[in-house]
Amino acid sequence: MGAIGGEELKQVEKEQKAQMAGAREERILVVVRLRPLSDKEIIANEVADWECINDNTILYRNTLREGSTFPSAYTFGTDRVFRGDCLTKQVYEEGAKEVAVSVVNGINSTIFAYGQTSSGKTYTMTGITEYTVADIFDYINRERAFVLKFSAIEISNEAIRDLLSSENTQLKPRDDPERGLIVEKVIEEVLRDWNHLKELLSICEAQRKIGETSLNERSSRSHRIIRLTIESSAREFLGKENSTTLAASVNFVDLAGSEQASQSLSTEARLKEGCHINRSLLTLSTVIRKLSKGRQGHINYRDSKLTLILQPCLGGNARTAIICTLSPARSHVEQTRNTLLFACCAKEVATKAQVNVVMSDKALVKHLQREVARLESELKSPVPPPSNSDYAALLRRKDLQIQKMENDIRELTKQRDLAQSRVEDLLRVIRNDKHSGQSARINYHPNQLEGDAWEDDYSASESSCLADSNRLDVHVGKFNSIHCSNTESGSNIEQPYHQPLNNHEDHSMSVSGQSLDETLGETADDPDEYCKEVQCIETEEPAGDYNSDSRGLPNGESEGTLALTLYGDGDGTDQEAMSTSMNGDREANHIQNASRFVKF
Ligand SMILES: Nc1ncnc2c1ncn2[C@@H]1O[C@H](COP(=O)(O)OP(=O)(O)OP(=O)(O)O)[C@@H](O)[C@H]1O
């Protein structure tokens, strides 16, 4: 491993900070590669139904079935679509290189091929791997000191196997606190040169599980992941103590192909493989679909080994490119569409690429010491006091708040006085009424009216039920229930004042065209008269509500029925409720509220 230090360390830190601050989300690069019809397909008289009409759009040439909801053209915006005659070199240059070689700058990257069986995944990934390594070699020979490590695994039937090992032992994935998810005991070969690479690739090829299917004589029956890990340092800092290393990996993922049972040559082993392959690909599609809708909620990476291992490149800090391979044959139209839908979803997935810096222990200590010193100096320097203009703005805001509160107080006091005077008016009317010798009857509840003749001793009722003005003040403010005694029956039945007085359907106050003052003034001498003019119409509250809350009103409740009810005679059936319209809703409300506690 090489080393960087001094100026370069600072430079790396600077770049890292800039990256963290401005780390932009970037969409997964998705390219589509259409292969030409294979010899087998040509012999089978297959027709090519798909065509790339430009660099971004692939079109279904055949007529769509009636009622089909599939689109006939798929456009990939800035991402590329490669026609059948394109060389892998071009696919690499225009569809994968940028992502793949970011590994030399310390950014993890992944290129993977997705598509149905025999669509050209292995064909494409073999070329992409070789072109990438060639570019990396070219770069490292000129620029920095590099160490390249090669490893390869396959996932078959949910078992992970090392492709560089001749043993058939299963490897285990494990969460490493520093490195994230790793596969335990995987062999890492330090790449010496190009020939060494070719040698390792051929070992992998030989070790990989392949089998014959109806569509591919050499069908990959496993997912293969080749990983190239690159650790790089500037040459001038090689071996120095305060060195820092950029370390990143590029993964080349050649997925097994999705297939239908009929395509896998239905031996038991092939079918089982096919099931595993399809299940893990389904999990991959599900993960991609969820990621494409944002990262909310649980993403089921752990549902398959494939997604578990690919997690960092799907939703993490890696750069990712997906090459979707397609067969143009008419007989594969459904699977081609599925691949295109997967491509459309994958296009929406974003990752946040970051540079991975590995520091030597000494460099790390120095870096941390600097951080501590910086934080200490931040703590020591006091926070600058707010400027004069800040104080002035704050004062202005507070003044406005005070002003608003004073206005509110004035307004509320006015409303309270008004309500109080209305109540006093009403009391006066009642007293006049009493003196005129008429019997005004009040009932607290319609149900109690019958057989509940009003007590002759009105004053007794008045003293217990009719609050004096002071008491009413309190009630206007608090709206607690007041209880009064029914002296006639001799019992001391407590009745809440706010029981509904009749059962009209609408509780809103009816407008009689006169103010309460006027009404009362005109009719004070003749209760029957004002009984006619003023009606109490129930508000929307159902009677049951009152009953259920018969012990008292919640503090401060202001909505309510005008519970001012006058009964012309002792016959409850004759009752006529009284309500009034006021010069404005607020006044009406206050009268309503006040009146709820005034029983006559
Ligand atoms: N772009 C292409 N141009 C020419 N031939 C191709 C192209 N892509 C694939 N082929 C040929 O098609 C056949 C199947 O390709 P390949 O094995 O890469 O498919 P695959 O998707 O990896 O299949 P599987 O999933 O079954 O492993 C091979 O013979 C390959 O040489």
XYZ file of C-alpha atoms and ligand atoms in Angstrom:
631
model
C 0.000 0.000 0.000
C 1.379 3.359 -0.888
C 1.213 6.490 1.182
C 0.269 10.090 0.849
C 1.008 12.802 3.335
C 1.723 16.459 4.004
C 0.195 18.635 1.339
C -1.634 15.801 -0.250
C -3.228 14.810 3.032
C -4.545 18.330 3.367
C -5.719 18.213 -0.201
C -7.550 14.945 0.366
C -9.163 16.297 3.530
C -10.220 19.372 1.627
C -11.691 17.322 -1.168
C -13.420 15.084 1.313
C -14.960 18.010 3.168
C -16.096 19.549 -0.085
C -17.569 16.238 -1.089
C -19.390 15.757 2.184
C -20.748 19.269 2.060
C -21.781 19.174 -1.537
C -22.284 15.406 -1.878
C -24.900 15.316 -4.536
C -27.252 12.494 -5.108
C -26.722 10.952 -8.470
C -28.995 8.661 -10.372
C -27.902 5.189 -11.275
C -26.718 5.149 -14.874
C -28.888 2.768 -16.849
C -28.044 1.676 -20.363
C -29.834 -0.799 -22.569
C -28.048 -3.113 -24.939
C -29.945 -4.937 -27.645
C -28.118 -7.914 -29.065
C -28.601 -9.159 -32.612
C -30.704 -12.260 -33.244
C -28.646 -15.333 -32.348
C -27.994 -18.144 -34.815
C -30.430 -20.285 -32.910
C -33.120 -17.630 -33.177
C -32.494 -17.118 -36.877
C -32.812 -20.837 -37.507
C -36.053 -20.798 -35.538
C -37.331 -18.076 -37.904
C -37.565 -15.578 -35.072
C -38.377 -11.972 -35.951
C -36.590 -9.008 -34.353
C -39.374 -6.906 -32.852
C -37.258 -4.330 -31.085
C -35.289 -1.510 -32.615
C -33.230 1.359 -31.251
C -34.546 4.349 -33.150
C -31.990 6.738 -31.649
C -29.413 6.842 -28.863
C -32.037 6.982 -26.120
C -35.155 5.246 -27.397
C -36.022 1.661 -28.059
C -39.210 0.870 -29.930
C -41.431 -2.183 -30.128
C -42.071 -2.692 -33.819
C -44.862 -5.230 -33.691
C -48.462 -4.203 -33.212
C -49.447 -4.204 -29.562
C -52.265 -6.475 -28.505
C -55.567 -4.703 -28.191
C -55.999 -3.266 -24.725
C -52.320 -3.741 -23.931
C -51.109 -1.341 -21.289
C -47.461 -1.696 -22.239
C -45.820 1.257 -23.862
C -44.404 0.601 -27.296
C -41.421 2.936 -26.883
C -39.030 3.309 -23.938
C -36.930 6.449 -23.749
C -34.019 6.772 -21.383
C -33.365 10.490 -21.385
C -29.672 11.078 -21.039
C -28.883 7.388 -20.569
C -27.974 5.324 -23.608
C -29.553 2.638 -25.686
C -27.191 0.501 -27.810
C -28.335 -1.236 -30.954
C -27.397 -4.782 -31.879
C -24.401 -3.899 -33.999
C -22.666 -1.829 -31.291
C -19.400 -3.181 -30.009
C -18.809 -3.836 -26.326
C -16.044 -1.250 -26.450
C -18.615 1.401 -27.315
C -20.942 0.199 -24.564
C -18.053 0.479 -22.144
C -16.905 3.906 -23.316
C -20.365 5.460 -23.366
C -22.213 3.424 -20.812
C -19.887 2.288 -18.044
C -16.417 3.788 -18.136
C -17.174 6.964 -16.235
C -18.696 5.042 -13.359
C -16.167 2.201 -13.393
C -13.014 4.277 -13.298
C -14.189 6.521 -10.471
C -12.699 3.772 -8.339
C -9.257 5.264 -8.962
C -10.461 8.410 -7.187
C -11.495 6.450 -4.132
C -15.169 6.035 -5.014
C -16.790 2.622 -4.885
C -18.480 1.674 -8.087
C -20.488 -1.179 -9.493
C -21.393 -2.208 -12.995
C -23.920 -4.904 -13.379
C -25.671 -6.652 -16.204
C -29.334 -7.499 -15.900
C -31.507 -9.311 -18.405
C -33.151 -12.535 -19.365
C -31.185 -15.670 -19.996
C -29.105 -15.613 -23.219
C -29.568 -11.871 -23.697
C -25.797 -11.202 -23.556
C -24.939 -10.401 -19.918
C -21.806 -12.528 -19.696
C -20.768 -11.444 -23.176
C -21.074 -7.810 -22.150
C -19.580 -8.052 -18.650
C -16.522 -9.936 -19.803
C -15.685 -7.082 -22.146
C -16.544 -4.387 -19.594
C -14.317 -5.985 -16.931
C -11.364 -6.188 -19.263
C -11.723 -2.652 -20.592
C -11.999 -1.283 -17.071
C -8.936 -3.084 -15.797
C -7.005 -1.970 -18.879
C -7.921 1.638 -18.141
C -7.015 1.268 -14.485
C -3.662 -0.202 -15.381
C -3.067 2.621 -17.778
C -3.931 5.186 -15.142
C -1.926 3.711 -12.317
C 1.176 3.337 -14.392
C 1.224 7.068 -14.891
C -0.258 8.596 -11.793
C -0.189 7.187 -8.314
C 1.113 4.148 -6.526
C -1.529 1.468 -6.590
C -2.248 -1.881 -5.112
C -4.920 -3.852 -6.966
C -6.629 -6.770 -5.325
C -8.824 -9.201 -7.161
C -11.539 -11.374 -5.659
C -14.508 -13.208 -7.088
C -17.554 -14.902 -5.625
C -20.688 -16.503 -6.952
C -24.102 -16.773 -5.378
C -25.865 -19.918 -6.317
C -28.982 -21.246 -4.630
C -28.432 -18.600 -1.920
C -24.965 -19.970 -1.114
C -21.855 -17.816 -1.519
C -18.794 -19.504 -2.954
C -15.289 -18.261 -3.645
C -14.525 -18.549 -7.350
C -10.776 -18.464 -6.710
C -10.924 -21.378 -4.340
C -11.096 -24.970 -5.410
C -12.905 -25.844 -2.212
C -16.614 -25.857 -2.295
C -17.095 -24.214 1.091
C -19.805 -21.673 1.677
C -18.755 -18.187 2.646
C -20.612 -16.019 5.098
C -21.468 -12.353 4.775
C -20.769 -10.282 7.883
C -21.239 -6.689 8.968
C -17.870 -5.122 9.663
C -17.989 -1.949 11.778
C -15.372 -0.254 9.627
C -15.794 -1.714 6.195
C -19.511 -2.380 6.121
C -20.741 -5.659 4.750
C -17.949 -8.079 3.868
C -17.761 -11.688 2.825
C -15.620 -13.606 5.291
C -12.553 -15.540 4.207
C -12.748 -14.562 0.586
C -9.433 -14.887 -1.251
C -7.934 -11.608 -2.442
C -5.177 -11.897 -5.028
C -2.881 -8.924 -5.541
C -2.946 -8.308 -9.253
C 0.484 -8.309 -10.798
C -0.183 -7.557 -14.433
C -2.508 -8.037 -17.321
C -1.649 -11.681 -17.770
C -2.351 -12.309 -14.146
C -5.775 -10.786 -14.590
C -6.509 -12.984 -17.600
C -5.450 -15.990 -15.608
C -7.697 -15.141 -12.682
C -10.619 -14.438 -14.997
C -10.280 -17.798 -16.619
C -10.162 -19.508 -13.209
C -13.402 -17.796 -12.336
C -14.926 -18.805 -15.630
C -13.935 -22.389 -15.039
C -15.247 -22.389 -11.474
C -18.510 -20.705 -12.188
C -21.568 -22.802 -12.262
C -22.932 -23.039 -15.752
C -25.464 -25.337 -17.330
C -27.307 -25.866 -20.535
C -30.751 -24.432 -20.903
C -33.027 -24.414 -23.904
C -31.848 -20.932 -24.755
C -28.182 -21.006 -23.805
C -25.753 -23.865 -23.978
C -23.557 -22.166 -21.420
C -26.078 -20.485 -19.226
C -24.784 -18.971 -16.006
C -26.609 -20.621 -13.144
C -25.271 -18.217 -10.541
C -24.680 -14.525 -9.942
C -21.008 -13.688 -10.303
C -19.379 -10.748 -8.572
C -15.810 -9.874 -9.485
C -14.338 -7.273 -7.194
C -11.287 -5.191 -7.866
C -10.113 -3.271 -4.829
C -7.765 -0.381 -5.441
C -5.676 1.294 -2.814
C -3.775 4.280 -4.073
C -1.301 6.820 -2.738
C 0.797 9.550 -4.276
C 4.259 8.283 -5.156
C 6.150 11.029 -3.317
C 4.590 10.064 0.033
C 5.197 6.351 -0.324
C 6.294 4.822 2.969
C 5.948 8.047 4.938
C 4.357 7.867 8.339
C 1.644 10.409 7.891
C 0.249 8.724 4.830
C -3.330 8.485 3.706
C -4.710 6.001 1.251
C -7.657 6.102 -1.053
C -9.308 2.720 -1.052
C -12.242 1.739 -3.185
C -13.678 -1.212 -5.038
C -15.277 -1.707 -8.390
C -17.676 -4.619 -8.679
C -18.492 -6.347 -11.944
C -21.739 -8.189 -11.431
C -22.884 -10.701 -13.985
C -26.323 -11.756 -12.853
C -27.874 -15.060 -13.708
C -30.610 -14.582 -16.270
C -34.260 -14.456 -15.442
C -36.026 -17.342 -17.091
C -39.289 -19.153 -17.429
C -39.500 -22.732 -16.201
C -39.941 -23.911 -19.787
C -36.646 -22.307 -20.742
C -34.504 -23.970 -18.125
C -34.770 -27.522 -19.538
C -36.854 -28.897 -16.786
C -34.506 -31.142 -14.914
C -35.051 -30.940 -11.209
C -31.709 -29.243 -10.572
C -32.260 -26.617 -13.274
C -35.749 -25.877 -11.997
C -34.462 -25.422 -8.470
C -31.714 -23.125 -9.723
C -34.234 -21.264 -11.805
C -36.436 -20.732 -8.747
C -33.537 -19.350 -6.703
C -32.372 -17.172 -9.569
C -35.822 -15.771 -10.164
C -36.435 -15.224 -6.463
C -33.232 -13.286 -5.935
C -33.858 -11.279 -9.093
C -37.349 -10.557 -7.852
C -35.892 -9.279 -4.582
C -33.487 -7.138 -6.571
C -36.392 -5.707 -8.586
C -38.355 -5.059 -5.400
C -35.400 -3.281 -3.814
C -34.907 -1.209 -6.944
C -38.598 -0.379 -7.114
C -38.667 0.742 -3.478
C -35.500 2.752 -3.871
C -36.891 4.380 -6.983
C -39.733 5.765 -4.863
C -37.369 7.257 -2.308
C -35.777 5.712 0.720
C -38.678 5.808 3.107
C -39.569 2.647 4.891
C -37.912 -0.686 5.085
C -35.855 -1.857 2.115
C -35.623 -5.634 2.050
C -31.923 -5.983 1.214
C -31.659 -8.993 3.493
C -34.232 -11.011 1.624
C -31.514 -12.408 -0.643
C -27.758 -12.759 -0.530
C -27.548 -10.901 -3.820
C -29.219 -7.734 -2.548
C -27.441 -8.005 0.776
C -24.066 -7.929 -0.939
C -25.123 -5.319 -3.485
C -26.635 -3.039 -0.827
C -23.829 -0.454 -0.790
C -24.009 -0.001 -4.544
C -27.796 0.186 -4.677
C -28.658 2.726 -2.068
C -25.329 3.695 -0.595
C -22.294 5.761 -1.331
C -21.233 4.077 -4.555
C -21.623 4.966 -8.194
C -23.600 2.413 -10.105
C -24.266 1.590 -13.732
C -26.689 -1.072 -14.890
C -26.483 -2.559 -18.346
C -29.793 -4.117 -19.288
C -29.367 -6.667 -22.024
C -32.179 -7.593 -24.384
C -32.936 -10.158 -26.979
C -34.857 -8.677 -29.897
C -36.729 -11.924 -30.606
C -40.510 -11.823 -30.735
C -40.806 -14.902 -28.547
C -39.103 -13.058 -25.654
C -41.261 -9.957 -25.775
C -42.629 -10.364 -22.229
C -39.196 -10.745 -20.676
C -37.800 -7.906 -22.733
C -40.565 -5.680 -21.407
C -39.863 -6.787 -17.870
C -36.213 -5.900 -18.328
C -37.175 -2.482 -19.704
C -39.497 -1.859 -16.767
C -36.683 -2.775 -14.408
C -34.464 -0.334 -16.299
C -37.052 2.438 -15.957
C -37.286 1.847 -12.191
C -33.521 1.636 -11.757
C -33.167 4.988 -13.512
C -34.984 6.622 -10.609
C -32.671 5.252 -7.934
C -30.123 7.679 -6.557
C -26.886 7.032 -4.716
C -24.538 9.424 -2.941
C -20.992 8.716 -4.037
C -18.231 9.507 -1.549
C -14.488 9.219 -1.562
C -13.210 6.519 0.754
C -10.064 7.577 2.505
C -8.068 5.181 4.615
C -5.447 6.858 6.767
C -2.412 5.367 8.349
C -2.652 5.277 12.142
C -0.273 8.211 12.567
C -2.065 10.270 9.993
C -5.332 9.478 11.687
C -4.000 10.583 15.086
C -2.737 13.838 13.580
C -6.024 14.417 11.839
C -7.957 13.856 15.074
C -5.626 16.135 17.037
C -6.277 18.887 14.533
C -10.019 18.329 14.842
C -9.824 18.549 18.642
C -7.790 21.768 18.444
C -10.299 23.269 16.047
C -13.264 22.396 18.282
C -11.471 23.763 21.352
C -10.806 27.071 19.671
C -14.448 27.212 18.587
C -15.503 26.707 22.201
C -13.148 29.369 23.475
C -14.210 32.120 21.140
C -17.542 33.381 22.472
C -20.544 33.544 20.270
C -20.784 37.115 18.919
C -23.524 39.106 20.676
C -26.484 40.139 18.623
C -26.039 43.440 16.842
C -27.992 46.604 17.664
C -30.192 46.140 14.656
C -31.144 42.654 15.967
C -32.196 44.189 19.310
C -34.251 46.873 17.593
C -36.101 44.273 15.503
C -36.725 42.162 18.593
C -38.090 45.160 20.498
C -40.377 46.060 17.616
C -41.765 42.552 17.549
C -42.371 42.545 21.309
C -44.083 45.983 21.153
C -46.432 44.723 18.486
C -47.243 41.678 20.582
C -48.033 43.839 23.621
C -50.198 46.134 21.540
C -52.143 43.211 20.177
C -52.688 41.789 23.640
C -53.933 45.141 24.958
C -56.431 45.343 22.109
C -57.621 41.852 22.900
C -58.107 42.723 26.563
C -60.095 45.845 25.645
C -62.279 43.902 23.282
C -62.945 41.130 25.776
C -63.779 43.591 28.552
C -66.263 45.276 26.248
C -67.880 41.999 25.427
C -68.112 41.023 29.071
C -69.745 44.342 30.037
C -72.212 44.031 27.241
C -73.188 40.546 28.266
C -73.528 41.642 31.843
C -75.832 44.496 30.980
C -77.980 42.187 28.864
C -78.343 39.839 31.751
C -79.258 42.642 34.086
C -81.925 43.747 31.615
C -83.357 40.322 31.591
C -83.388 40.160 35.346
C -85.156 43.434 35.460
C -87.803 42.148 33.113
C -88.336 39.156 35.286
C -88.674 41.243 38.394
C -91.218 43.474 36.686
C -92.994 40.416 35.599
C -93.104 39.112 39.131
C -94.405 42.355 40.460
C -97.126 42.434 37.875
C -98.334 39.245 39.537
C -98.066 37.118 36.514
C -96.747 33.729 36.806
C -93.877 33.196 34.583
C -92.701 29.700 34.545
C -89.367 28.358 33.838
C -88.431 24.854 33.217
C -85.003 23.432 33.179
C -85.854 20.564 30.988
C -88.849 19.862 28.825
C -89.243 16.504 30.439
C -89.644 18.022 33.805
C -92.335 20.379 32.846
C -95.192 18.024 33.142
C -96.483 17.698 36.620
C -93.777 19.957 37.803
C -95.749 23.066 38.481
C -93.768 26.125 39.178
C -93.392 26.880 42.810
C -95.463 29.771 44.007
C -92.666 30.972 46.015
C -90.855 32.417 43.106
C -88.421 34.259 45.244
C -87.164 30.970 46.532
C -86.441 29.933 43.018
C -84.972 33.233 42.264
C -82.666 33.066 45.180
C -81.468 29.654 44.303
C -81.704 29.644 40.581
C -81.458 33.191 39.455
C -78.138 34.443 40.229
C -77.649 37.980 41.176
C -75.763 40.068 38.735
C -72.473 39.395 40.423
C -73.039 35.745 40.284
C -74.028 35.992 36.673
C -70.832 37.741 35.931
C -69.066 34.754 37.162
C -71.191 32.473 35.112
C -70.746 34.442 31.993
C -67.091 33.981 32.457
C -67.044 30.425 33.632
C -70.161 28.740 32.410
C -70.219 26.296 35.194
C -73.520 24.699 35.889
C -75.673 26.109 38.610
C -78.109 23.967 40.401
C -81.437 24.966 41.715
C -84.001 23.372 43.965
C -87.395 22.367 43.112
C -89.093 23.560 46.216
C -92.543 22.494 45.197
C -91.823 18.834 45.252
C -89.994 19.322 48.455
C -87.122 17.493 46.993
C -83.848 19.100 46.365
C -83.293 17.757 42.901
C -80.296 19.240 41.349
C -80.866 20.320 37.839
C -78.204 21.770 35.691
C -79.106 25.060 34.176
C -77.904 24.301 30.769
C -80.246 21.511 29.947
C -81.878 22.018 26.598
C -85.230 23.562 26.866
C -86.922 22.147 23.878
C -86.308 19.777 21.089
C -86.302 21.871 18.008
C -83.956 20.585 15.414
C -82.034 23.704 14.732
C -80.178 25.298 17.603
C -79.382 28.455 15.790
C -80.929 31.642 17.022
C -83.822 32.847 15.026
C -83.958 36.450 13.968
C -87.080 38.188 15.013
C -86.087 41.507 13.541
C -85.755 43.222 16.870
C -83.035 43.514 19.363
C -83.522 41.876 22.700
C -83.674 45.276 24.336
C -86.449 46.317 22.055
C -88.177 43.046 22.434
C -88.017 43.116 26.152
C -88.876 46.735 26.311
C -91.997 46.314 24.309
C -93.164 43.175 25.891
C -92.049 43.512 29.433
C -95.581 43.995 30.558
C -96.956 41.138 28.640
C -94.965 37.970 28.792
C -97.251 36.320 26.301
C -96.269 38.928 23.807
C -92.585 38.361 23.992
C -93.144 34.678 24.035
C -94.528 35.064 20.605
C -91.756 37.187 19.292
C -88.766 35.317 20.535
C -88.161 31.748 19.629
C -85.521 29.421 20.765
C -84.401 27.128 18.054
C -82.047 24.447 19.063
C -78.500 24.622 17.875
C -76.982 21.708 16.057
C -75.993 20.004 19.275
C -78.179 16.979 19.781
C -80.222 16.908 22.937
C -78.354 13.840 24.030
C -75.225 15.879 24.331
C -76.749 18.057 26.881
C -78.073 15.171 28.808
C -74.789 13.418 28.793
C -73.172 16.527 30.108
C -75.855 17.501 32.482
C -73.602 18.252 35.394
C -71.905 21.258 33.971
C -70.475 22.962 30.951
C -66.828 22.887 30.237
C -65.092 25.980 31.373
C -65.276 28.836 28.997
C -67.584 27.178 26.505
C -69.208 29.930 24.586
C -71.348 28.221 22.029
C -74.794 27.363 23.210
C -78.487 27.785 22.970
C -80.334 30.699 24.279
C -81.891 28.885 27.161
C -84.304 31.611 28.000
C -87.636 29.990 28.105
C -90.840 31.417 29.224
C -93.903 29.420 29.764
C -97.135 31.245 29.604
C -98.959 28.932 31.945
C -98.504 25.941 34.009
C -99.114 23.615 31.161
C -95.857 22.355 29.872
C -97.282 21.648 26.460
C -97.818 25.319 26.039
C -94.261 26.162 26.452
C -92.669 28.569 24.104
C -89.021 29.031 24.059
C -87.532 32.405 23.584
C -84.538 33.409 21.662
C -83.446 36.644 20.228
C -81.393 38.156 17.508
C -78.794 40.645 18.416
C -76.949 43.338 16.652
C -74.172 41.091 15.629
C -73.076 37.566 16.243
C -70.784 38.361 19.102
C -73.510 40.017 21.062
C -75.823 37.190 20.278
C -73.337 34.754 21.595
C -72.952 36.587 24.821
C -76.598 36.764 25.348
C -76.820 33.148 24.519
C -74.159 32.256 26.975
C -75.441 34.424 29.705
C -78.932 33.176 29.190
C -77.991 29.584 29.481
C -77.694 30.125 33.169
C -80.706 32.263 33.692
C -83.811 30.328 34.427
C -87.054 32.079 34.838
N -24.075 -8.185 -28.415
C -23.844 -9.420 -28.868
N -23.353 -9.630 -30.089
C -23.150 -10.850 -30.528
N -23.402 -11.957 -29.829
C -23.868 -11.849 -28.604
C -24.120 -10.563 -28.072
N -24.600 -10.740 -26.828
C -24.642 -12.045 -26.606
N -24.201 -12.720 -27.662
C -24.161 -14.180 -27.777
O -25.376 -14.681 -27.237
C -25.149 -15.858 -26.512
C -25.667 -15.712 -25.093
O -24.921 -14.702 -24.458
P -24.564 -14.767 -22.917
O -24.111 -16.089 -22.499
O -23.696 -13.608 -22.650
O -25.992 -14.514 -22.305
P -26.370 -14.393 -20.797
O -27.351 -13.269 -20.705
O -25.193 -14.282 -19.971
O -27.134 -15.733 -20.547
P -27.348 -16.513 -19.181
O -28.147 -15.659 -18.311
O -28.113 -17.721 -19.585
O -26.039 -16.825 -18.629
C -23.671 -16.100 -26.539
O -23.386 -17.038 -27.523
C -23.076 -14.779 -26.922
O -21.885 -14.921 -27.665
